[in-house]
Amino acid sequence: MSSIVIDSITATGSTLECDVRPSKDLERFFSGEPFRVEYDRSIEDVPEGVLAIPVLSNVCPLAWANGADVYVDEVDGRFARALEDVKASLLSMHDFLEGGTLYARETIDAEPPAVESSAERDHGRSTDADSALLFTGGVDSTCSYVRHREESPTLVSIRGWTITTDRADDEKWNNLRERVSRFADERGLGTAFLESNVLSAIDHPMVLAHYKRFVDGAWYSSVGHGLGLLGLCAPMAYARGISELYVAATHWEGVDLEWGSRPDIDDFVRWSGTRCHHDAYDLTRQERLDVIADYVETDAPTLELQTCNVRMDGNCGRCEKCYRTAVGLRLSGLEPTAHGYPFDETEYARIRRTLEGGEWELGEDERYMWADIRDRVRETTPESAVERAFFEWLADADLEELVSEAEPPLSDRLLRAGARNVPTRLYNAAYPAVKSARTGLERVRSAR
């Protein structure tokens, strides 16, 4: 029987660590290193049942993909029930998931200690807030901040997914921390910074090699990141007395995609003292930019967004996401150059040329994003002949065809296929070369 055992959960100061012991048939999906999360305050008083949540949130979806059961000594009861709800949603979304059962020696209801009221905090007795928001400074999380700014939410940033724990990513992480801290300081908000080795304790390249063919995107984006990222926050939320935790929506009503963060996943996630919320699902991405535009006009004229796929110390202005955001800002009545995007009307020709040439790797996610822009283009009066020409082209463009022509390179697909079929022992020996080759491919692609 396939199984994953979670044991030796420890909290030393601000460090959470535990061992993950898979059955032999699942060993290839794990690197063998302990699962670890670094917080920015002590978690030693957090009960073990809550400390188990980060690893369970990230291991259970992989267990469900293999029909494996998961074993742990202690777990928070509300979270255990939440896992059943999330599992049902993911199984209904992904046909390749098989399911599995969580077994615990003890289930606890670990009510967090009493925290000061909002009025007491206003008198300087605490810096904690009742609510928190996963925050990067992009369109979605900035919109969610604007919607909930009266709550003065703690801004939570996580290292371990888009920014890895490799030393090569230290500068990116420092840039993110500085930007989020500056945004928070200007608004009198608290911050929380988390670092996890989740995608190295779990052998993400091997997971991707096996399951990429089933998803539009990658494993973590299409399956695991809603539950996984929220779960990483559990000890932090318990220690700080956070009752409401928001994660900004990527998509919106009417977007039917197999995606790892949706209302029917995130809204189910909960543990003692905290409920999670998938926020702004009622707004399209362009409508979120409208919310930001109103905020810029009334409160934040110099606000800069950070959405780049290439840089973390600003926006390159040349990648697909930068162009998509710049055009969206323009359609919401903002000047892109005033909010972090080097852009002028000569860029329209390059956007069209790059989309038609299949130079960007696009998926159904991006198709919906550009369709949302196209809908707004049809309602917007162009400001120049160049902009008019681009609007007219986009209004009639076959986005499905453009996306279908923008596939990953054949070399990427061959690497994944090879990893699926090679014995674990041989894969482990070859993995450094495989990773190096893939990193090189990504570097070349990003330079376009």
Short mmCIF file of N, CA, C and O in Angstrom, two decimals, residues 75-201:
data_model
loop_
_atom_site.label_atom_id
_atom_site.label_comp_id
_atom_site.label_asym_id
_atom_site.label_seq_id
_atom_site.Cartn_x
_atom_site.Cartn_y
_atom_site.Cartn_z
N VAL A 75 -3.05 16.16 14.51
CA VAL A 75 -3.48 17.15 13.53
C VAL A 75 -4.65 17.94 14.10
O VAL A 75 -5.46 17.42 14.88
N ASP A 76 -4.72 19.20 13.72
CA ASP A 76 -5.85 20.05 14.09
C ASP A 76 -7.12 19.51 13.43
O ASP A 76 -7.15 19.25 12.22
N GLY A 77 -8.18 19.34 14.22
CA GLY A 77 -9.39 18.70 13.71
C GLY A 77 -10.07 19.49 12.61
O GLY A 77 -10.57 18.91 11.64
N ARG A 78 -10.12 20.80 12.73
CA ARG A 78 -10.78 21.61 11.70
C ARG A 78 -10.02 21.51 10.38
O ARG A 78 -10.62 21.46 9.31
N PHE A 79 -8.70 21.45 10.47
CA PHE A 79 -7.93 21.31 9.24
C PHE A 79 -8.13 19.93 8.62
O PHE A 79 -8.22 19.81 7.40
N ALA A 80 -8.21 18.90 9.45
CA ALA A 80 -8.43 17.55 8.91
C ALA A 80 -9.75 17.49 8.15
O ALA A 80 -9.83 16.87 7.07
N ARG A 81 -10.77 18.14 8.68
CA ARG A 81 -12.06 18.17 7.97
C ARG A 81 -11.96 19.01 6.70
O ARG A 81 -12.57 18.69 5.68
N ALA A 82 -11.18 20.09 6.78
CA ALA A 82 -10.99 20.93 5.59
C ALA A 82 -10.31 20.14 4.48
O ALA A 82 -10.65 20.30 3.29
N LEU A 83 -9.34 19.30 4.83
CA LEU A 83 -8.66 18.49 3.83
C LEU A 83 -9.64 17.63 3.04
O LEU A 83 -9.46 17.43 1.83
N GLU A 84 -10.63 17.10 3.71
CA GLU A 84 -11.62 16.28 3.00
C GLU A 84 -12.39 17.10 1.97
O GLU A 84 -12.66 16.63 0.86
N ASP A 85 -12.73 18.32 2.33
CA ASP A 85 -13.43 19.20 1.39
C ASP A 85 -12.55 19.56 0.20
O ASP A 85 -12.98 19.56 -0.95
N VAL A 86 -11.28 19.91 0.49
CA VAL A 86 -10.36 20.26 -0.58
C VAL A 86 -10.11 19.06 -1.48
O VAL A 86 -10.06 19.19 -2.71
N LYS A 87 -9.94 17.89 -0.88
CA LYS A 87 -9.71 16.68 -1.67
C LYS A 87 -10.87 16.42 -2.63
O LYS A 87 -10.65 16.10 -3.81
N ALA A 88 -12.09 16.58 -2.15
CA ALA A 88 -13.25 16.38 -3.02
C ALA A 88 -13.23 17.34 -4.20
O ALA A 88 -13.53 16.96 -5.34
N SER A 89 -12.84 18.60 -3.96
CA SER A 89 -12.77 19.58 -5.05
C SER A 89 -11.69 19.20 -6.06
O SER A 89 -11.91 19.25 -7.27
N LEU A 90 -10.51 18.83 -5.56
CA LEU A 90 -9.42 18.50 -6.47
C LEU A 90 -9.71 17.23 -7.26
O LEU A 90 -9.38 17.13 -8.45
N LEU A 91 -10.34 16.25 -6.63
CA LEU A 91 -10.67 15.01 -7.35
C LEU A 91 -11.72 15.26 -8.42
O LEU A 91 -11.70 14.62 -9.48
N SER A 92 -12.65 16.17 -8.16
CA SER A 92 -13.65 16.48 -9.19
C SER A 92 -13.04 17.28 -10.33
O SER A 92 -13.54 17.26 -11.46
N MET A 93 -11.93 17.98 -10.06
CA MET A 93 -11.27 18.80 -11.06
C MET A 93 -10.30 18.00 -11.92
O MET A 93 -10.21 18.20 -13.13
N HIS A 94 -9.56 17.07 -11.30
CA HIS A 94 -8.49 16.35 -11.99
C HIS A 94 -8.80 14.85 -12.02
O HIS A 94 -8.79 14.20 -10.97
N ASP A 95 -8.99 14.29 -13.20
CA ASP A 95 -9.31 12.87 -13.33
C ASP A 95 -8.16 11.97 -12.90
O ASP A 95 -8.39 10.82 -12.51
N PHE A 96 -6.92 12.44 -12.96
CA PHE A 96 -5.79 11.57 -12.65
C PHE A 96 -5.57 11.40 -11.15
O PHE A 96 -4.81 10.53 -10.73
N LEU A 97 -6.20 12.22 -10.32
CA LEU A 97 -6.07 12.07 -8.88
C LEU A 97 -6.92 10.89 -8.41
O LEU A 97 -8.05 10.70 -8.85
N GLU A 98 -6.38 10.11 -7.48
CA GLU A 98 -7.06 8.90 -7.03
C GLU A 98 -7.65 9.03 -5.63
O GLU A 98 -8.59 8.33 -5.28
N GLY A 99 -7.07 9.88 -4.80
CA GLY A 99 -7.55 10.02 -3.43
C GLY A 99 -6.67 9.28 -2.45
O GLY A 99 -5.67 8.66 -2.81
N GLY A 100 -7.04 9.31 -1.18
CA GLY A 100 -6.28 8.70 -0.11
C GLY A 100 -6.84 9.18 1.21
O GLY A 100 -7.70 10.07 1.26
N THR A 101 -6.36 8.60 2.30
CA THR A 101 -6.91 8.89 3.62
C THR A 101 -5.82 9.41 4.55
O THR A 101 -4.69 8.93 4.52
N LEU A 102 -6.16 10.40 5.36
CA LEU A 102 -5.27 10.91 6.39
C LEU A 102 -5.58 10.19 7.69
O LEU A 102 -6.72 10.17 8.14
N TYR A 103 -4.55 9.60 8.30
CA TYR A 103 -4.69 8.92 9.58
C TYR A 103 -3.86 9.66 10.63
O TYR A 103 -2.69 9.96 10.40
N ALA A 104 -4.48 9.96 11.78
CA ALA A 104 -3.78 10.65 12.87
C ALA A 104 -4.02 9.91 14.17
O ALA A 104 -5.15 9.43 14.43
N ARG A 105 -2.98 9.82 15.01
CA ARG A 105 -3.15 9.20 16.33
C ARG A 105 -4.07 10.05 17.20
O ARG A 105 -4.82 9.53 18.03
N GLU A 106 -4.01 11.37 17.00
CA GLU A 106 -4.81 12.26 17.82
C GLU A 106 -5.28 13.45 16.99
O GLU A 106 -4.51 14.00 16.20
N THR A 107 -6.55 13.82 17.15
CA THR A 107 -7.11 15.00 16.52
C THR A 107 -7.43 16.01 17.60
O THR A 107 -8.10 15.67 18.59
N ILE A 108 -6.95 17.23 17.43
CA ILE A 108 -7.12 18.23 18.49
C ILE A 108 -7.89 19.43 17.96
O ILE A 108 -7.95 19.67 16.76
N ASP A 109 -8.51 20.17 18.88
CA ASP A 109 -9.10 21.48 18.58
C ASP A 109 -8.29 22.49 19.36
O ASP A 109 -8.52 22.73 20.55
N ALA A 110 -7.33 23.09 18.68
CA ALA A 110 -6.32 23.92 19.35
C ALA A 110 -6.69 25.39 19.25
O ALA A 110 -6.13 26.13 18.45
N GLU A 111 -7.63 25.82 20.06
CA GLU A 111 -8.01 27.23 20.02
C GLU A 111 -6.81 28.10 20.38
O GLU A 111 -6.13 27.86 21.39
N PRO A 112 -6.51 29.11 19.57
CA PRO A 112 -5.35 29.96 19.85
C PRO A 112 -5.58 30.78 21.11
O PRO A 112 -6.72 31.02 21.52
N PRO A 113 -4.50 31.24 21.74
CA PRO A 113 -4.65 32.08 22.93
C PRO A 113 -5.34 33.38 22.59
O PRO A 113 -5.31 33.84 21.44
N ALA A 114 -5.97 33.99 23.58
CA ALA A 114 -6.67 35.25 23.37
C ALA A 114 -5.69 36.32 22.94
O ALA A 114 -4.56 36.39 23.42
N VAL A 115 -6.15 37.16 22.00
CA VAL A 115 -5.32 38.28 21.54
C VAL A 115 -6.08 39.57 21.82
O VAL A 115 -7.28 39.58 22.06
N GLU A 116 -5.35 40.69 21.78
CA GLU A 116 -5.96 41.98 22.07
C GLU A 116 -7.00 42.35 21.02
O GLU A 116 -6.91 41.95 19.87
N SER A 117 -7.95 43.13 21.41
CA SER A 117 -8.94 43.64 20.48
C SER A 117 -8.34 44.68 19.57
O SER A 117 -7.25 45.19 19.82
N SER A 118 -9.07 45.03 18.53
CA SER A 118 -8.61 46.08 17.62
C SER A 118 -8.41 47.40 18.35
O SER A 118 -7.47 48.15 18.09
N ALA A 119 -9.31 47.72 19.29
CA ALA A 119 -9.19 48.96 20.05
C ALA A 119 -7.90 48.97 20.88
O ALA A 119 -7.21 49.98 20.97
N GLU A 120 -7.58 47.83 21.51
CA GLU A 120 -6.36 47.74 22.30
C GLU A 120 -5.13 47.90 21.42
O GLU A 120 -4.16 48.56 21.81
N ARG A 121 -5.17 47.33 20.22
CA ARG A 121 -4.04 47.46 19.31
C ARG A 121 -3.88 48.92 18.88
O ARG A 121 -2.78 49.41 18.70
N ASP A 122 -5.01 49.62 18.73
CA ASP A 122 -4.95 51.02 18.34
C ASP A 122 -4.23 51.86 19.40
O ASP A 122 -3.69 52.92 19.10
N HIS A 123 -4.21 51.36 20.65
CA HIS A 123 -3.52 52.08 21.71
C HIS A 123 -2.08 51.59 21.88
O HIS A 123 -1.46 51.84 22.92
N GLY A 124 -1.61 50.87 20.88
CA GLY A 124 -0.20 50.52 20.86
C GLY A 124 0.18 49.27 21.63
O GLY A 124 1.35 49.03 21.89
N ARG A 125 -0.79 48.45 22.02
CA ARG A 125 -0.47 47.27 22.82
C ARG A 125 -0.06 46.07 21.96
O ARG A 125 0.42 45.08 22.47
N SER A 126 -0.27 46.11 20.67
CA SER A 126 0.11 44.99 19.81
C SER A 126 0.28 45.49 18.39
O SER A 126 -0.34 46.46 17.99
N THR A 127 1.14 44.81 17.65
CA THR A 127 1.32 45.16 16.24
C THR A 127 0.61 44.17 15.32
O THR A 127 0.70 44.29 14.11
N ASP A 128 -0.06 43.18 15.90
CA ASP A 128 -0.73 42.18 15.08
C ASP A 128 -2.09 42.66 14.61
O ASP A 128 -2.75 43.48 15.24
N ALA A 129 -2.53 42.11 13.47
CA ALA A 129 -3.85 42.42 12.93
C ALA A 129 -4.72 41.17 12.99
O ALA A 129 -4.23 40.06 13.14
N ASP A 130 -6.04 41.38 12.89
CA ASP A 130 -6.95 40.24 12.87
C ASP A 130 -6.90 39.51 11.54
O ASP A 130 -7.25 38.33 11.47
N SER A 131 -6.48 40.20 10.48
CA SER A 131 -6.49 39.60 9.15
C SER A 131 -5.12 39.67 8.53
O SER A 131 -4.25 40.45 8.94
N ALA A 132 -4.93 38.83 7.51
CA ALA A 132 -3.66 38.82 6.77
C ALA A 132 -3.96 38.54 5.31
O ALA A 132 -5.01 37.97 4.97
N LEU A 133 -3.02 38.93 4.46
CA LEU A 133 -3.19 38.80 3.01
C LEU A 133 -1.89 38.33 2.40
O LEU A 133 -0.83 38.95 2.63
N LEU A 134 -1.93 37.26 1.62
CA LEU A 134 -0.76 36.87 0.85
C LEU A 134 -0.49 37.96 -0.18
O LEU A 134 -1.38 38.33 -0.95
N PHE A 135 0.74 38.47 -0.19
CA PHE A 135 0.99 39.71 -0.93
C PHE A 135 2.32 39.66 -1.67
O PHE A 135 3.35 39.30 -1.11
N THR A 136 2.26 40.05 -2.96
CA THR A 136 3.47 40.17 -3.78
C THR A 136 3.64 41.57 -4.35
O THR A 136 4.72 41.91 -4.81
N GLY A 137 2.58 42.35 -4.37
CA GLY A 137 2.62 43.66 -5.02
C GLY A 137 2.18 43.61 -6.46
O GLY A 137 2.30 44.61 -7.19
N GLY A 138 1.64 42.48 -6.91
CA GLY A 138 1.10 42.37 -8.25
C GLY A 138 -0.33 42.89 -8.32
O GLY A 138 -0.87 43.42 -7.34
N VAL A 139 -0.94 42.72 -9.48
CA VAL A 139 -2.30 43.23 -9.69
C VAL A 139 -3.29 42.62 -8.72
O VAL A 139 -4.06 43.33 -8.06
N ASP A 140 -3.28 41.30 -8.60
CA ASP A 140 -4.30 40.62 -7.81
C ASP A 140 -4.19 40.94 -6.32
O ASP A 140 -5.17 41.32 -5.68
N SER A 141 -2.98 40.80 -5.76
CA SER A 141 -2.84 41.04 -4.32
C SER A 141 -2.98 42.52 -3.97
O SER A 141 -3.49 42.86 -2.90
N THR A 142 -2.58 43.41 -4.88
CA THR A 142 -2.78 44.84 -4.62
C THR A 142 -4.26 45.19 -4.62
O THR A 142 -4.73 45.96 -3.77
N CYS A 143 -4.99 44.61 -5.55
CA CYS A 143 -6.44 44.82 -5.55
C CYS A 143 -7.07 44.32 -4.26
O CYS A 143 -7.91 45.01 -3.66
N SER A 144 -6.65 43.15 -3.80
CA SER A 144 -7.20 42.62 -2.54
C SER A 144 -6.85 43.51 -1.37
O SER A 144 -7.66 43.70 -0.45
N TYR A 145 -5.64 44.07 -1.37
CA TYR A 145 -5.31 45.01 -0.30
C TYR A 145 -6.26 46.21 -0.33
O TYR A 145 -6.79 46.63 0.71
N VAL A 146 -6.48 46.76 -1.51
CA VAL A 146 -7.36 47.93 -1.63
C VAL A 146 -8.75 47.59 -1.09
O VAL A 146 -9.36 48.39 -0.36
N ARG A 147 -9.25 46.43 -1.43
CA ARG A 147 -10.59 46.01 -0.98
C ARG A 147 -10.66 45.84 0.53
O ARG A 147 -11.73 46.04 1.13
N HIS A 148 -9.57 45.46 1.16
CA HIS A 148 -9.58 45.16 2.60
C HIS A 148 -8.71 46.10 3.41
O HIS A 148 -8.36 45.79 4.55
N ARG A 149 -8.39 47.26 2.86
CA ARG A 149 -7.44 48.13 3.54
C ARG A 149 -7.96 48.66 4.86
O ARG A 149 -7.15 48.99 5.75
N GLU A 150 -9.27 48.71 5.06
CA GLU A 150 -9.78 49.17 6.34
C GLU A 150 -9.47 48.19 7.46
O GLU A 150 -9.50 48.55 8.64
N GLU A 151 -9.16 46.93 7.12
CA GLU A 151 -8.79 45.93 8.11
C GLU A 151 -7.31 46.02 8.49
O GLU A 151 -6.86 45.33 9.42
N SER A 152 -6.54 46.83 7.75
CA SER A 152 -5.08 46.92 7.96
C SER A 152 -4.45 45.53 8.04
O SER A 152 -3.80 45.17 9.03
N PRO A 153 -4.60 44.72 7.00
CA PRO A 153 -4.13 43.33 7.07
C PRO A 153 -2.61 43.23 7.13
O PRO A 153 -1.89 44.06 6.55
N THR A 154 -2.13 42.22 7.84
CA THR A 154 -0.71 41.88 7.78
C THR A 154 -0.40 41.34 6.39
O THR A 154 -1.14 40.51 5.86
N LEU A 155 0.68 41.83 5.78
CA LEU A 155 1.05 41.38 4.44
C LEU A 155 2.02 40.21 4.56
O LEU A 155 3.08 40.33 5.19
N VAL A 156 1.66 39.09 3.95
CA VAL A 156 2.42 37.85 4.07
C VAL A 156 3.09 37.53 2.74
O VAL A 156 2.42 37.45 1.71
N SER A 157 4.40 37.35 2.76
CA SER A 157 5.14 36.98 1.55
C SER A 157 5.87 35.67 1.81
O SER A 157 6.43 35.46 2.90
N ILE A 158 5.88 34.81 0.80
CA ILE A 158 6.40 33.45 0.96
C ILE A 158 7.51 33.18 -0.05
O ILE A 158 7.34 33.41 -1.26
N ARG A 159 8.62 32.70 0.44
CA ARG A 159 9.71 32.24 -0.42
C ARG A 159 9.68 30.71 -0.48
O ARG A 159 9.64 30.04 0.55
N GLY A 160 9.69 30.18 -1.69
CA GLY A 160 9.69 28.72 -1.83
C GLY A 160 8.98 28.24 -3.06
O GLY A 160 9.06 27.06 -3.41
N TRP A 161 8.28 29.16 -3.75
CA TRP A 161 7.61 28.77 -4.99
C TRP A 161 8.20 29.55 -6.15
O TRP A 161 9.14 29.11 -6.78
N THR A 162 7.69 30.72 -6.46
CA THR A 162 8.23 31.49 -7.58
C THR A 162 9.64 32.00 -7.28
O THR A 162 10.44 32.19 -8.19
N ILE A 163 9.93 32.23 -6.01
CA ILE A 163 11.29 32.52 -5.57
C ILE A 163 11.76 31.32 -4.77
O ILE A 163 11.21 31.02 -3.71
N THR A 164 12.77 30.60 -5.26
CA THR A 164 13.21 29.39 -4.59
C THR A 164 14.13 29.74 -3.43
O THR A 164 14.54 30.88 -3.24
N THR A 165 14.47 28.72 -2.65
CA THR A 165 15.40 28.90 -1.53
C THR A 165 16.85 28.73 -1.95
O THR A 165 17.74 28.77 -1.10
N ASP A 166 17.10 28.54 -3.24
CA ASP A 166 18.48 28.49 -3.72
C ASP A 166 19.16 29.83 -3.46
O ASP A 166 18.54 30.90 -3.57
N ARG A 167 20.44 29.79 -3.17
CA ARG A 167 21.18 31.03 -2.90
C ARG A 167 21.13 31.98 -4.10
O ARG A 167 21.21 33.20 -3.94
N ALA A 168 21.01 31.40 -5.29
CA ALA A 168 20.94 32.24 -6.49
C ALA A 168 19.73 33.15 -6.48
O ALA A 168 19.70 34.16 -7.19
N ASP A 169 18.71 32.81 -5.67
CA ASP A 169 17.50 33.63 -5.60
C ASP A 169 17.50 34.58 -4.40
O ASP A 169 16.48 35.23 -4.13
N ASP A 170 18.60 34.65 -3.67
CA ASP A 170 18.66 35.55 -2.50
C ASP A 170 18.34 36.99 -2.88
O ASP A 170 17.61 37.69 -2.17
N GLU A 171 18.89 37.45 -3.99
CA GLU A 171 18.66 38.84 -4.38
C GLU A 171 17.19 39.08 -4.70
O GLU A 171 16.63 40.13 -4.33
N LYS A 172 16.56 38.12 -5.37
CA LYS A 172 15.13 38.27 -5.68
C LYS A 172 14.32 38.38 -4.38
O LYS A 172 13.42 39.21 -4.27
N TRP A 173 14.63 37.52 -3.42
CA TRP A 173 13.91 37.53 -2.15
C TRP A 173 14.13 38.84 -1.41
O TRP A 173 13.19 39.43 -0.86
N ASN A 174 15.36 39.31 -1.40
CA ASN A 174 15.65 40.59 -0.74
C ASN A 174 14.90 41.73 -1.42
O ASN A 174 14.38 42.64 -0.74
N ASN A 175 14.82 41.70 -2.74
CA ASN A 175 14.06 42.73 -3.46
C ASN A 175 12.59 42.70 -3.09
O ASN A 175 11.96 43.74 -2.87
N LEU A 176 12.03 41.49 -3.00
CA LEU A 176 10.62 41.37 -2.64
C LEU A 176 10.39 41.86 -1.22
O LEU A 176 9.45 42.63 -0.95
N ARG A 177 11.23 41.45 -0.30
CA ARG A 177 11.08 41.88 1.10
C ARG A 177 11.15 43.40 1.22
O ARG A 177 10.34 44.01 1.93
N GLU A 178 12.10 44.00 0.52
CA GLU A 178 12.25 45.46 0.60
C GLU A 178 11.02 46.16 0.03
O GLU A 178 10.53 47.15 0.61
N ARG A 179 10.52 45.66 -1.09
CA ARG A 179 9.36 46.30 -1.72
C ARG A 179 8.11 46.16 -0.86
O ARG A 179 7.35 47.12 -0.65
N VAL A 180 7.87 44.94 -0.34
CA VAL A 180 6.69 44.72 0.49
C VAL A 180 6.79 45.50 1.80
O VAL A 180 5.81 46.09 2.27
N SER A 181 7.99 45.52 2.38
CA SER A 181 8.18 46.27 3.63
C SER A 181 7.92 47.76 3.41
O SER A 181 7.30 48.43 4.26
N ARG A 182 8.39 48.28 2.30
CA ARG A 182 8.18 49.71 2.00
C ARG A 182 6.68 49.99 1.82
O ARG A 182 6.15 50.99 2.35
N PHE A 183 5.98 49.12 1.08
CA PHE A 183 4.54 49.28 0.88
C PHE A 183 3.83 49.25 2.24
O PHE A 183 2.94 50.07 2.51
N ALA A 184 4.23 48.31 3.11
CA ALA A 184 3.59 48.19 4.42
C ALA A 184 3.90 49.40 5.31
O ALA A 184 3.00 49.94 5.97
N ASP A 185 5.15 49.83 5.33
CA ASP A 185 5.54 50.96 6.18
C ASP A 185 4.78 52.23 5.80
O ASP A 185 4.36 53.01 6.68
N GLU A 186 4.59 52.44 4.51
CA GLU A 186 3.88 53.63 4.06
C GLU A 186 2.41 53.62 4.49
O GLU A 186 1.77 54.68 4.51
N ARG A 187 1.89 52.43 4.84
CA ARG A 187 0.48 52.32 5.19
C ARG A 187 0.27 51.85 6.63
O ARG A 187 -0.87 51.56 7.02
N GLY A 188 1.34 51.75 7.39
CA GLY A 188 1.22 51.35 8.79
C GLY A 188 0.79 49.91 8.98
O GLY A 188 0.07 49.59 9.94
N LEU A 189 1.23 49.02 8.09
CA LEU A 189 0.84 47.62 8.14
C LEU A 189 1.95 46.75 8.69
O LEU A 189 3.14 47.09 8.60
N GLY A 190 1.57 45.60 9.24
CA GLY A 190 2.54 44.60 9.65
C GLY A 190 2.91 43.71 8.48
O GLY A 190 2.21 43.66 7.47
N THR A 191 4.02 42.99 8.61
CA THR A 191 4.45 42.05 7.59
C THR A 191 4.80 40.72 8.23
O THR A 191 5.10 40.63 9.42
N ALA A 192 4.77 39.68 7.41
CA ALA A 192 5.23 38.35 7.83
C ALA A 192 5.94 37.73 6.63
O ALA A 192 5.39 37.70 5.52
N PHE A 193 7.16 37.25 6.84
CA PHE A 193 7.95 36.66 5.77
C PHE A 193 8.26 35.20 6.11
O PHE A 193 8.80 34.92 7.19
N LEU A 194 7.91 34.30 5.19
CA LEU A 194 8.07 32.87 5.39
C LEU A 194 8.99 32.32 4.31
O LEU A 194 8.93 32.75 3.16
N GLU A 195 9.82 31.35 4.68
CA GLU A 195 10.69 30.68 3.72
C GLU A 195 10.56 29.16 3.91
O GLU A 195 10.68 28.67 5.03
N SER A 196 10.32 28.45 2.81
CA SER A 196 10.15 27.00 2.89
C SER A 196 10.88 26.30 1.76
O SER A 196 10.94 26.81 0.63
N ASN A 197 11.38 25.12 2.05
CA ASN A 197 12.03 24.30 1.04
C ASN A 197 11.06 23.30 0.40
O ASN A 197 11.47 22.24 -0.07
N VAL A 198 9.79 23.67 0.38
CA VAL A 198 8.75 22.74 -0.07
C VAL A 198 9.04 22.13 -1.44
O VAL A 198 8.81 20.93 -1.66
N LEU A 199 9.56 22.91 -2.38
CA LEU A 199 9.77 22.39 -3.73
C LEU A 199 11.15 21.77 -3.92
O LEU A 199 11.52 21.44 -5.05
N SER A 200 11.88 21.59 -2.82
CA SER A 200 13.08 20.74 -2.89
C SER A 200 12.92 19.52 -2.00
O SER A 200 13.43 18.45 -2.33
N ALA A 201 12.20 19.64 -0.87
CA ALA A 201 11.87 18.46 -0.08
C ALA A 201 10.99 17.53 -0.92
O ALA A 201 11.19 16.30 -0.93
#
